[in-house]
Coordinates of C-alpha atoms and ligand atoms in Angstrom, one line a residue:
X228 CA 0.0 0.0 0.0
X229 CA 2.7 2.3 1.1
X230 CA 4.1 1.8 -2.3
X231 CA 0.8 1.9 -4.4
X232 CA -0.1 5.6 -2.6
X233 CA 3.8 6.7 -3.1
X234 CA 3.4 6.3 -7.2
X235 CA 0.1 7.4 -7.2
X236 CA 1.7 10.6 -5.7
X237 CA 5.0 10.7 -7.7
X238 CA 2.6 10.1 -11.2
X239 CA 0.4 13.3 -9.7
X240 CA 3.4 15.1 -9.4
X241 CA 5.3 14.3 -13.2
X242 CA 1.6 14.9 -15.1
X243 CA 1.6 18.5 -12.9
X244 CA 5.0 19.0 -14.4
X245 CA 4.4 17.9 -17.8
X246 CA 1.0 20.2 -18.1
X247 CA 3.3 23.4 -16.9
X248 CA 5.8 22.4 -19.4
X249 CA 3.4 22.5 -22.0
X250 CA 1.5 25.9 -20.9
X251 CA 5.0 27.6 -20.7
X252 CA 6.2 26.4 -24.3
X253 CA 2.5 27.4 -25.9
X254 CA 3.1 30.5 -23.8
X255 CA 6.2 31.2 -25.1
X256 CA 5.8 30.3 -28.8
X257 CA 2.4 32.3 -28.6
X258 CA 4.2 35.6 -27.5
X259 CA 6.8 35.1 -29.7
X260 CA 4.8 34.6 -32.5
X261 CA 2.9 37.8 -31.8
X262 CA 6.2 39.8 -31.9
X263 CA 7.0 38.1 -35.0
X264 CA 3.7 39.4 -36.3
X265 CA 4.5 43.0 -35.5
X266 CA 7.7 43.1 -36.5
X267 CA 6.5 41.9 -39.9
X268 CA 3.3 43.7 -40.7
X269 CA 3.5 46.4 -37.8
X270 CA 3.8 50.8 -38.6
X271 CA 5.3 52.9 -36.4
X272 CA 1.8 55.4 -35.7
X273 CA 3.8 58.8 -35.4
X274 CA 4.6 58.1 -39.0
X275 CA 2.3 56.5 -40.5
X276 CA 4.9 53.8 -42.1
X277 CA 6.4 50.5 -41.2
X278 CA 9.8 50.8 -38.5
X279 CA 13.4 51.5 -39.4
X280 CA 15.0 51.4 -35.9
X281 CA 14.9 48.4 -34.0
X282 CA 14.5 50.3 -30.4
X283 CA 11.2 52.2 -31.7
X284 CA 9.5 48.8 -32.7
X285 CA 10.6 47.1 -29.9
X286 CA 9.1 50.5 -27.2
X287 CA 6.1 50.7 -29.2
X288 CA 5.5 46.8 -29.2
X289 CA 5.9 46.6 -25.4
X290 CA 3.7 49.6 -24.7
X291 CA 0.9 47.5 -26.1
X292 CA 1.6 44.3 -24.0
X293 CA 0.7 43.2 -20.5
X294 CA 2.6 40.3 -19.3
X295 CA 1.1 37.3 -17.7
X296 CA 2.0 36.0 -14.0
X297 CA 5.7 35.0 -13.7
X298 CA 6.2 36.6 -16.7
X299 CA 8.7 38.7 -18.5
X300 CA 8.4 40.7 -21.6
X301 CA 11.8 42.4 -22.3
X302 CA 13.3 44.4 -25.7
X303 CA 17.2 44.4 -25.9
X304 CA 18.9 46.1 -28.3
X305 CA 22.9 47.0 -28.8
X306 CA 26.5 45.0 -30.0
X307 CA 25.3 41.3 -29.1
X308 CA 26.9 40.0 -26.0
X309 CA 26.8 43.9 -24.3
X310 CA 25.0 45.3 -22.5
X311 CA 21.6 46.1 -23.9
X312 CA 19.5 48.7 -23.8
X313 CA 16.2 47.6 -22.0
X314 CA 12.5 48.3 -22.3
X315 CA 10.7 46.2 -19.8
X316 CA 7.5 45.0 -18.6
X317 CA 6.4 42.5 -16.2
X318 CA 4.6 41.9 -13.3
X319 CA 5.3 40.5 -9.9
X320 CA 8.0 37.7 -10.2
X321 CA 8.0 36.5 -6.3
X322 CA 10.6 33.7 -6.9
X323 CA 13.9 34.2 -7.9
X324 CA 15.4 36.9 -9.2
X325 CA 14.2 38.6 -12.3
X326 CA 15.6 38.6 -15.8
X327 CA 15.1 42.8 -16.1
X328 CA 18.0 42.8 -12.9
X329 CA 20.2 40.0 -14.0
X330 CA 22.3 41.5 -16.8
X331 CA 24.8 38.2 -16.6
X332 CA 21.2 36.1 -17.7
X333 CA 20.6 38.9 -20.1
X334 CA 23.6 38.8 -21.9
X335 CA 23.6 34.8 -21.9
X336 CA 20.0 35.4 -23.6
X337 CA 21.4 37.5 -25.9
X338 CA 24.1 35.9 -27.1
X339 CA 22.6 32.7 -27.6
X340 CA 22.4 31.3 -30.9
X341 CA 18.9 29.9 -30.1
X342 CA 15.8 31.1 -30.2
X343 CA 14.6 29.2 -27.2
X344 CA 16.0 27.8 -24.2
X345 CA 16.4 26.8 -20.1
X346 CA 18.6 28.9 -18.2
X347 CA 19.9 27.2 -15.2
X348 CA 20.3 30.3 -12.4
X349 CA 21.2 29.4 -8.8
X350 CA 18.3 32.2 -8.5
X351 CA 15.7 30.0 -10.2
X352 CA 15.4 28.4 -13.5
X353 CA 14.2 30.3 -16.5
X354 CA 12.6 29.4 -19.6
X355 CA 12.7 31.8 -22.8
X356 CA 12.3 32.2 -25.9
X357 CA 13.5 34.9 -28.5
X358 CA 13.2 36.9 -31.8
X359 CA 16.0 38.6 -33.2
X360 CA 15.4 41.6 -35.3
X361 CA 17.6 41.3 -38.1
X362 CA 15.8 43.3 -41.3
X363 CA 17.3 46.8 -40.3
X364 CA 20.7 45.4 -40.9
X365 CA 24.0 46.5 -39.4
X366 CA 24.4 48.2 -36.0
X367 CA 22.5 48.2 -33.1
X368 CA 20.9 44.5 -33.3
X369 CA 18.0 44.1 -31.2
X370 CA 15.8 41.0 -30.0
X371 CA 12.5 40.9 -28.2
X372 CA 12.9 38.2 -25.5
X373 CA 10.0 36.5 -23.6
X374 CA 11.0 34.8 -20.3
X375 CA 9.0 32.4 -17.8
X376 CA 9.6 31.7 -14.0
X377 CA 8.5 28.1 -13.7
X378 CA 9.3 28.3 -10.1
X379 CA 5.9 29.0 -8.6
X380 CA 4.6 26.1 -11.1
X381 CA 6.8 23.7 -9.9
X382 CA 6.5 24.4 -6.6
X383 CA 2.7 24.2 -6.5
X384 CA 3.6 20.6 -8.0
X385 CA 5.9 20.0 -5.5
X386 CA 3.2 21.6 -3.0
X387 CA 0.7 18.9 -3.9
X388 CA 3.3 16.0 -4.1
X389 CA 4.4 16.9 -0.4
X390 CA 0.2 16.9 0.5
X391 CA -0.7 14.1 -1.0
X392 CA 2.1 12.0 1.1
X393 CA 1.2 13.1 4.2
X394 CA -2.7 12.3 3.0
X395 CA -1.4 9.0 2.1
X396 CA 1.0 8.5 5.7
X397 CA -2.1 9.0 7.3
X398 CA -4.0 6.6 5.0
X399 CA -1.1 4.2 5.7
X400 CA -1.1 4.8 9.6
X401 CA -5.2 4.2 9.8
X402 CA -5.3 1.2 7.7
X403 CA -2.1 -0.5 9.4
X404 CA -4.4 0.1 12.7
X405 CA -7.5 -1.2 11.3
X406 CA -5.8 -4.5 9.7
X407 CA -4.1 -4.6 13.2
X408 CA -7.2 -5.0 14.8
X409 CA -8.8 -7.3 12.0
X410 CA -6.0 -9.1 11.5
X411 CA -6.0 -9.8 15.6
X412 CA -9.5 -10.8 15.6
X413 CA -9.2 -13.4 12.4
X414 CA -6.4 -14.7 13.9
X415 CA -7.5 -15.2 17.4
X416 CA -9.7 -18.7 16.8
X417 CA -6.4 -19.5 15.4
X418 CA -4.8 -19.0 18.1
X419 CA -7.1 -21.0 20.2
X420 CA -6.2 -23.9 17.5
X421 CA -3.0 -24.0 18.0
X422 CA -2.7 -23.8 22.2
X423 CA -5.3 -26.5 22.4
X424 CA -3.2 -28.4 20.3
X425 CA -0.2 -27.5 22.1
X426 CA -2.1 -28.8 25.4
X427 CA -2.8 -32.3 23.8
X428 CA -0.8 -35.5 25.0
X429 CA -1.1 -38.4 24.1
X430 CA -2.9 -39.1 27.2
X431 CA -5.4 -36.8 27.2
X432 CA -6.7 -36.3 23.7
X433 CA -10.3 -35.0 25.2
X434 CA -9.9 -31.3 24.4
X435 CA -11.9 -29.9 22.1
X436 CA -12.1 -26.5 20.3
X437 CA -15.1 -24.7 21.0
X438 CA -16.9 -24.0 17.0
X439 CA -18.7 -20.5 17.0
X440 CA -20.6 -19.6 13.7
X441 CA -20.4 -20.8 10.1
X442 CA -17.0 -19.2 8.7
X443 CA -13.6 -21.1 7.5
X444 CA -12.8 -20.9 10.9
X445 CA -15.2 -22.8 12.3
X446 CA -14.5 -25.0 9.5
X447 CA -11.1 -25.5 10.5
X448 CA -12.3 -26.2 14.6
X449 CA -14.5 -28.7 13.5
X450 CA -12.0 -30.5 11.0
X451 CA -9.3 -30.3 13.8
X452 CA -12.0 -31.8 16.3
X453 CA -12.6 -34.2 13.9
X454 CA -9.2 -35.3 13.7
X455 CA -8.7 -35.3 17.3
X456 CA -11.8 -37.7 17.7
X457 CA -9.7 -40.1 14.7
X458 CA -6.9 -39.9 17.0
X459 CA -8.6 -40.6 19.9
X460 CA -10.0 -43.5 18.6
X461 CA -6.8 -44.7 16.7
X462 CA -4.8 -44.4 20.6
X463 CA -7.7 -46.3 22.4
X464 CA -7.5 -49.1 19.5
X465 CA -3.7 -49.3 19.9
X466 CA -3.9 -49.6 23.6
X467 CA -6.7 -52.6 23.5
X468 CA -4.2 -54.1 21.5
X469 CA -1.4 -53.9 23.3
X470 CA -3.3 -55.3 26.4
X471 CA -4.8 -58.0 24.3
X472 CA -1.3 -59.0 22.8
X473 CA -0.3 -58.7 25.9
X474 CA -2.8 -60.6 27.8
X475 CA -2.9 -63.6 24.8
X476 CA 0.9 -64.1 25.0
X477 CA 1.2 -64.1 29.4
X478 CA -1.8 -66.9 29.2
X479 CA 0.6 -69.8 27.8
X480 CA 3.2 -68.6 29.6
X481 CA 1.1 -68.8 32.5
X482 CA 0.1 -72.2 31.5
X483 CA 4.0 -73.6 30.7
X484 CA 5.0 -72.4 33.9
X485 CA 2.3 -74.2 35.7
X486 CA 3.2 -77.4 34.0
X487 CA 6.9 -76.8 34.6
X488 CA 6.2 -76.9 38.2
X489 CA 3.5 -79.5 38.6
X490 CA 6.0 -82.1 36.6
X491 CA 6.7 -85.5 38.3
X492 CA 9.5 -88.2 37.8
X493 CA 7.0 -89.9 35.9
X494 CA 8.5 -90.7 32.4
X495 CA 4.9 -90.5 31.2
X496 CA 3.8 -87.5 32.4
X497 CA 6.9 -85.9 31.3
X498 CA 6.2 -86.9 27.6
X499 CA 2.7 -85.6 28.5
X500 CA 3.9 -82.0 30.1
X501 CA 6.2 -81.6 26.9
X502 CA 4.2 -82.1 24.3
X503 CA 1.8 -79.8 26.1
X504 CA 4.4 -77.2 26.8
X505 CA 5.6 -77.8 22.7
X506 CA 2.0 -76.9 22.0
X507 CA 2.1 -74.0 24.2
X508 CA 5.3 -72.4 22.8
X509 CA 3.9 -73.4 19.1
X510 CA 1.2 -71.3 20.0
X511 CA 3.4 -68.4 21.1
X512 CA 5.3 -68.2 18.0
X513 CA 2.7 -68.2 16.1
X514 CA 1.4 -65.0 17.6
X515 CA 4.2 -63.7 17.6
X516 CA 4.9 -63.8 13.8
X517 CA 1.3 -62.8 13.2
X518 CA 2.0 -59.6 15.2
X519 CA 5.6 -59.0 13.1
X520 CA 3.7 -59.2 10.3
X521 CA 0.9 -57.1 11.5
X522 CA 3.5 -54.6 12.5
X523 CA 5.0 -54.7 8.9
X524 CA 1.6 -54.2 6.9
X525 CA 1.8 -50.8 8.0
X526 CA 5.3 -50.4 6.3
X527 CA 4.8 -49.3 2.4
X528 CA 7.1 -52.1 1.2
X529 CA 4.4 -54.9 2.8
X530 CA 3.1 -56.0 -0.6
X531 CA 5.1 -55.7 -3.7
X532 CA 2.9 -56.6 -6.7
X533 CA 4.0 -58.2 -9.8
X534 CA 2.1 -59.3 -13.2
X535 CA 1.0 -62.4 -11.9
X536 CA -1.3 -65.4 -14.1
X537 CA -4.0 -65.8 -12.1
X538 CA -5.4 -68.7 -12.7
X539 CA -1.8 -70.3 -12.1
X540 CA -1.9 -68.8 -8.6
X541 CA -5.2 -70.4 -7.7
X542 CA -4.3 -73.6 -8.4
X543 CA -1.2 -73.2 -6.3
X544 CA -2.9 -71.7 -3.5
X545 CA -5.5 -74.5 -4.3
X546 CA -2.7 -77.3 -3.9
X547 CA -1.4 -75.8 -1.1
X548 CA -4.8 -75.7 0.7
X549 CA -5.6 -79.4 0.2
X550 CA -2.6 -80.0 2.6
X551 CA -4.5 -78.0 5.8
X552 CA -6.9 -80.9 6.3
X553 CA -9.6 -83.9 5.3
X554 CA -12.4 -82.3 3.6
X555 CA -14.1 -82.1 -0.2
X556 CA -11.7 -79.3 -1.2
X557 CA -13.2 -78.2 -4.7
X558 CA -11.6 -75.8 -7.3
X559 CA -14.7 -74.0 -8.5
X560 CA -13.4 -71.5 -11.0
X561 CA -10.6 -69.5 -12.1
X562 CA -10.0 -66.4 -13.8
X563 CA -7.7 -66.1 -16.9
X564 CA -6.0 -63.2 -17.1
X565 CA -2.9 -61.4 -15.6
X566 CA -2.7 -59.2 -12.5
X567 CA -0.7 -57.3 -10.7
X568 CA -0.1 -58.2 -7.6
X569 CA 1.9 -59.9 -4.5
X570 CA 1.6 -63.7 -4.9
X571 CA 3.3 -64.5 -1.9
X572 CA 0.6 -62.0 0.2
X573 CA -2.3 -63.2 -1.7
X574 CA -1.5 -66.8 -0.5
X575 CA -0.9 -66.0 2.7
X576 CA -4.1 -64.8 2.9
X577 CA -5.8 -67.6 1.4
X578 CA -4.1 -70.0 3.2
X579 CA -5.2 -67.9 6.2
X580 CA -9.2 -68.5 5.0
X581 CA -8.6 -72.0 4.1
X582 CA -7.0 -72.6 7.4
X583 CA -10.1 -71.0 9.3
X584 CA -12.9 -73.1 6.7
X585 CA -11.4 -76.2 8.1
X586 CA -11.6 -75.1 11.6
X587 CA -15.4 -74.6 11.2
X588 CA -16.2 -77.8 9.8
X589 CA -15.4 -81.5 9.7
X590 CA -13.5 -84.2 8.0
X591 CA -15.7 -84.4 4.3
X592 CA -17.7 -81.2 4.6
X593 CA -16.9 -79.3 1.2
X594 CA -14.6 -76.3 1.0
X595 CA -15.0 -74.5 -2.5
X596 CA -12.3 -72.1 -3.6
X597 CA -11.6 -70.1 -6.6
X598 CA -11.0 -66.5 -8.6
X599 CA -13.0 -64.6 -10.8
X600 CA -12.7 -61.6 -12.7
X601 CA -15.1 -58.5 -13.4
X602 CA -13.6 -56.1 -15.7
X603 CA -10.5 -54.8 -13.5
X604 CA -11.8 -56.0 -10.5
X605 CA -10.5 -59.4 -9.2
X606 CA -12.4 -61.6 -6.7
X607 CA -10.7 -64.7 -4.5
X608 CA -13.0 -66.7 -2.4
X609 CA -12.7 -69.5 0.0
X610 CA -16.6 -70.8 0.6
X611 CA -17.4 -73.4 3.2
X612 CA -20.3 -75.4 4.3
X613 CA -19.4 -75.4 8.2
X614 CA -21.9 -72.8 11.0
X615 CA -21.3 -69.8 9.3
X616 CA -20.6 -66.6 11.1
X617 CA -23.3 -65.0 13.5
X618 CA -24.5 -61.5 12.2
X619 CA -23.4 -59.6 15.2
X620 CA -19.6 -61.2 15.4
X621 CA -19.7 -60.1 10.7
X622 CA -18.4 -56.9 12.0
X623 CA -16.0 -57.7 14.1
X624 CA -13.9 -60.8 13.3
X625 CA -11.6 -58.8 10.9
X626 CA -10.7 -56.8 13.9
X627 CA -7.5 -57.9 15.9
X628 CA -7.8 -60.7 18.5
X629 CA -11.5 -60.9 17.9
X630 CA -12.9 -64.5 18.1
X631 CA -16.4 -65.0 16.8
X632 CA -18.5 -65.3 20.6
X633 CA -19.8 -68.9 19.7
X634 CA -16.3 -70.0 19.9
X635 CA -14.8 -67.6 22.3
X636 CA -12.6 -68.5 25.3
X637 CA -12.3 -72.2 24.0
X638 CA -8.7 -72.9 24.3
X639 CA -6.5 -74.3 21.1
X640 CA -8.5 -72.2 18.9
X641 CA -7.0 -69.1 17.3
X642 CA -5.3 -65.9 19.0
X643 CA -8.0 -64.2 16.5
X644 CA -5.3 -62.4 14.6
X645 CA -6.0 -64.4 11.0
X646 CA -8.6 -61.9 9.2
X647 CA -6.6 -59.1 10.5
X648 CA -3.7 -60.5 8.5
X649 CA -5.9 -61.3 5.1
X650 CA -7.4 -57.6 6.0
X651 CA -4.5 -55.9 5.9
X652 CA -3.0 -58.2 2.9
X653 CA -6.2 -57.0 1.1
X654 CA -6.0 -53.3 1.6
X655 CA -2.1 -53.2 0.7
X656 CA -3.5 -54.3 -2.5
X657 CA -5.8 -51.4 -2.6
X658 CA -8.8 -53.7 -2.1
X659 CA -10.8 -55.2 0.6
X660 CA -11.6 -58.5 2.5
X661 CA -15.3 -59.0 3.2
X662 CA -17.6 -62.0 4.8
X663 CA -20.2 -63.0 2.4
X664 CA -22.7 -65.8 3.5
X665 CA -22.8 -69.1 1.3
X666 CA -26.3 -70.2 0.0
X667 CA -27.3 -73.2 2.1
X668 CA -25.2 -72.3 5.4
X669 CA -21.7 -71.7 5.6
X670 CA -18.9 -68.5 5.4
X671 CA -17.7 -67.0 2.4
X672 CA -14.3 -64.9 2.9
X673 CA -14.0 -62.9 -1.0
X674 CA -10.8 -60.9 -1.4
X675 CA -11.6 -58.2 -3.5
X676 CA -9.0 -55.9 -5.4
X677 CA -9.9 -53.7 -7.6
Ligands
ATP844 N1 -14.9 -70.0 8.0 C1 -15.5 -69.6 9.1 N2 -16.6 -70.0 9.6 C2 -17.2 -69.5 10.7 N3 -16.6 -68.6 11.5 C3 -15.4 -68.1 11.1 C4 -14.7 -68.6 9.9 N4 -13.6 -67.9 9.7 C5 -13.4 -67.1 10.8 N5 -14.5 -67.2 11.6 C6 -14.8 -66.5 12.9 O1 -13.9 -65.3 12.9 C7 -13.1 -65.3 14.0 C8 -11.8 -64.6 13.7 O2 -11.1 -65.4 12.8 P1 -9.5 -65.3 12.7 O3 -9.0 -66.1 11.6 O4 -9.2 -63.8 12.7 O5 -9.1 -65.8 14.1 P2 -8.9 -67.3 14.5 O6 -9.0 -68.2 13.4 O7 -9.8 -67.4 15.7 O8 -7.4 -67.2 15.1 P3 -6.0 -67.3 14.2 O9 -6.5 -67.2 12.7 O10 -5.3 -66.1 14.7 O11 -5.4 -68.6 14.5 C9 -13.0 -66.7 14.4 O12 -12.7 -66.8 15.8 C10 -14.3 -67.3 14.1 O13 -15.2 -67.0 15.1
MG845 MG1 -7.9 -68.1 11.7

């Protein structure tokens, strides 16, 4: 702004300038002119008949003239560059020093081989113009000069330059106050923002920014509330798991520890207690890798996808799966076509659905697998005949450590960390693992990419 109202008033001050330059040289050329006139067409009225002496033409022109503000009207005549005779007439020149008593400025004039010009004077500038009269040849030349002050001009210019910045530092002084204040009071939710966020922990996420109105500002309160309620959620989540992690891996301690001490001498029981304590520790492991591999999904190097034939891969995984256990294992469809993806993941995660089909049912029941492809989007399954999953555990088996309830607390099933795995596998593809049920009773677990 400060620089905006500092042009506007240096622009004022140059088109003042230029509009004075202009008057002064139609001023100058018009009086000239006029002389010009006279000197060509004029008679001398005593006699009745055009001038023969430079000084009578250049008296009787004068008389008749009447010279504007900061104006000069002067006749010289004599040798050029002395000292001339004068016939003046002027009016009041209040800057400077006039032409009529500087006889240095006059002779300059003079003798200049011009007929128009600036004359630099510590005094004050001057501007001019002149006409020599030349047609009475020989001795004494004479020339009719016309001389402008600018100085009162240019001052007034300079007047209104020096106004309109202290308009404008007042401008600049007002509005610097009023965005001052403005400024402060956009500012000030803000504020609030940012020490409620500097009061958050990460054990107490409960603060909340109060939302006033409808503006950006409230906006951004209720997006940062928002957020805080995500994070909220996403610390209470972690913490459940760490206590279930760390309440699933303390129970078999608990139990090989308990065996440990309540061993005999009996070589029996001593086969007995380690094969139980083997089991225990099998157990442990397995959790354990599950949660390294949990704790990797979250890493973006989890799943590296390849092109991959797909109907290759579901007869491995297929092969594969036949191994987990006794039942009608059936290899319903495949898709033909290529895909990108990890094939290593993808039958991790089937082998992690097959596993869990032959825990819900028994030695014959059938277990149908199989891929299929809709335009881009690619669909695994692994369907089987067994209970099926209750509608109010659908939700949340795929969650970490969840058991379905039928089954819960029975010991040597699952830590419950299986769908999390083919979740997590699923959505590193950019896809999705879902529960579907199976006509005529049963699960259906359908990885879905997209
Ligand atoms: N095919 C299925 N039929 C019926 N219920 C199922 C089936 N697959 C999973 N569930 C239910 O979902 C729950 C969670 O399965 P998940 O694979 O995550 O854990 P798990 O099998 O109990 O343990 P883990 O896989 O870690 O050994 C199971 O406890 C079970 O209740
Ligand atoms: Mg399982």
């Amino acid at each position: 702004m400060a620089v905006a109202l500092a042009s506007v008033a240096a622009t004022t001050r140059s088109i003042l300038l230029r509009d004075t330059d202009q008057r002064i040289n139609g001023l100058l050329a018009q009086e000239a002119g006029e002389f010009a006139n006279f000197e060509e067409q004029g008679f001398d009225p005593e006699t009745g008949r055009p001038f023969t002496d430079p000084g009578r033409l250049l008296r009787v022109f004068l008389e008749r003239q009447y010279a504007d503000l900061d104006e000069e009207l002067i006749g010289l005549v004599g040798e050029a560059g002395s000292r001339p005779t004068q016939i003046i007439q002027q009016r009041e020149i209040p800057v400077g020093r006039p032409l009529h008593q500087d006889a240095d400025a006059r002779r300059r004039i003079y003798a200049s081989p011009h007929s128009t010009g600036t004359l630099d004077r510590p005094e004050g500038e001057i501007r001019w113009a002149k006409v020599t009269v030349a047609r009475y040849g020989g001795e004494p030349a004479a020339a009719f000069v016309v001389a402008f002050h600018p100085g009162r001009e240019q001052a007034r210019a300079d007047e209104v330059f020096r106004v309109l910045l202290a308009i404008s530092g007042v401008a600049l002084l007002m509005t610097t106050g009023i965005a001052w204040v403005v400024a402060g009071r956009i500012l000030k939710p803000v504020r609030l923002v940012r020490t409620t966020a500097a009061q958050l922990t990460e054990q107490d996420l409960t603060r909340r920014i109060p939302v006033h109105g409808h503006d950006d500002v409230a906006a951004l309160a209720e997006t940062f509330n928002a957020m805080l309620d995500r994070l909220e959620r996403a610390f209470a989540t972690q913490r459940r798991f760490v206590d279930d992690a760390g309440h699933e891996l303390r129970t078999p301690i608990t139990i090989v520890r308990g065996h440990l001490e309540l061993m005999g001498d009996d070589p029996a029981e001593r086969e007995e207690t380690v094969r139980l304590v083997t089991d225990e520790l099998d157990r442990m492991s397995r959790i354990v890798e599950d949660l390294l591999l949990l704790a990797k999904s979250e890493r973006p190097d989890f799943v590296t996808p390849e092109p991959v034939q797909l109907a290759e891969l579901t007869a491995d995984v297929y092969v594969n799966a036949r191994t987990l256990g006794d039942r009608e294992w059936v290899l319903a469809e495949v898709a033909d076509r290529e895909a990108r993806l990890d094939p290593q993941r993808i039958t991790q995660a089937m082998v992690q659905l097959a596993q869990n089909a032959v825990q819900h049912t028994t030695t014959g029941q059938t277990i149908r697998m199989g891929s299929r492809s809709d335009g881009a989007r690619i669909e695994l399954y692994v369907a089987d005949s067994g209970p099926g999953v209750q509608a109010r555990d659908a939700e949340v088996i795929f969650e970490r450590f969840r058991r379905g309830t039928a089954r819960r607390g029975v010991r040597g099933s699952g830590a419950g960390l299986g769908l999390s795995i083919v979740r997590a596998i699923a959505e590193g593809h950019g896809g999705r693992a879902e529960l579907r049920t199976t006509e005529g009773g049963g699960a259906t677990f359908v990885l879905t990419l997209d």
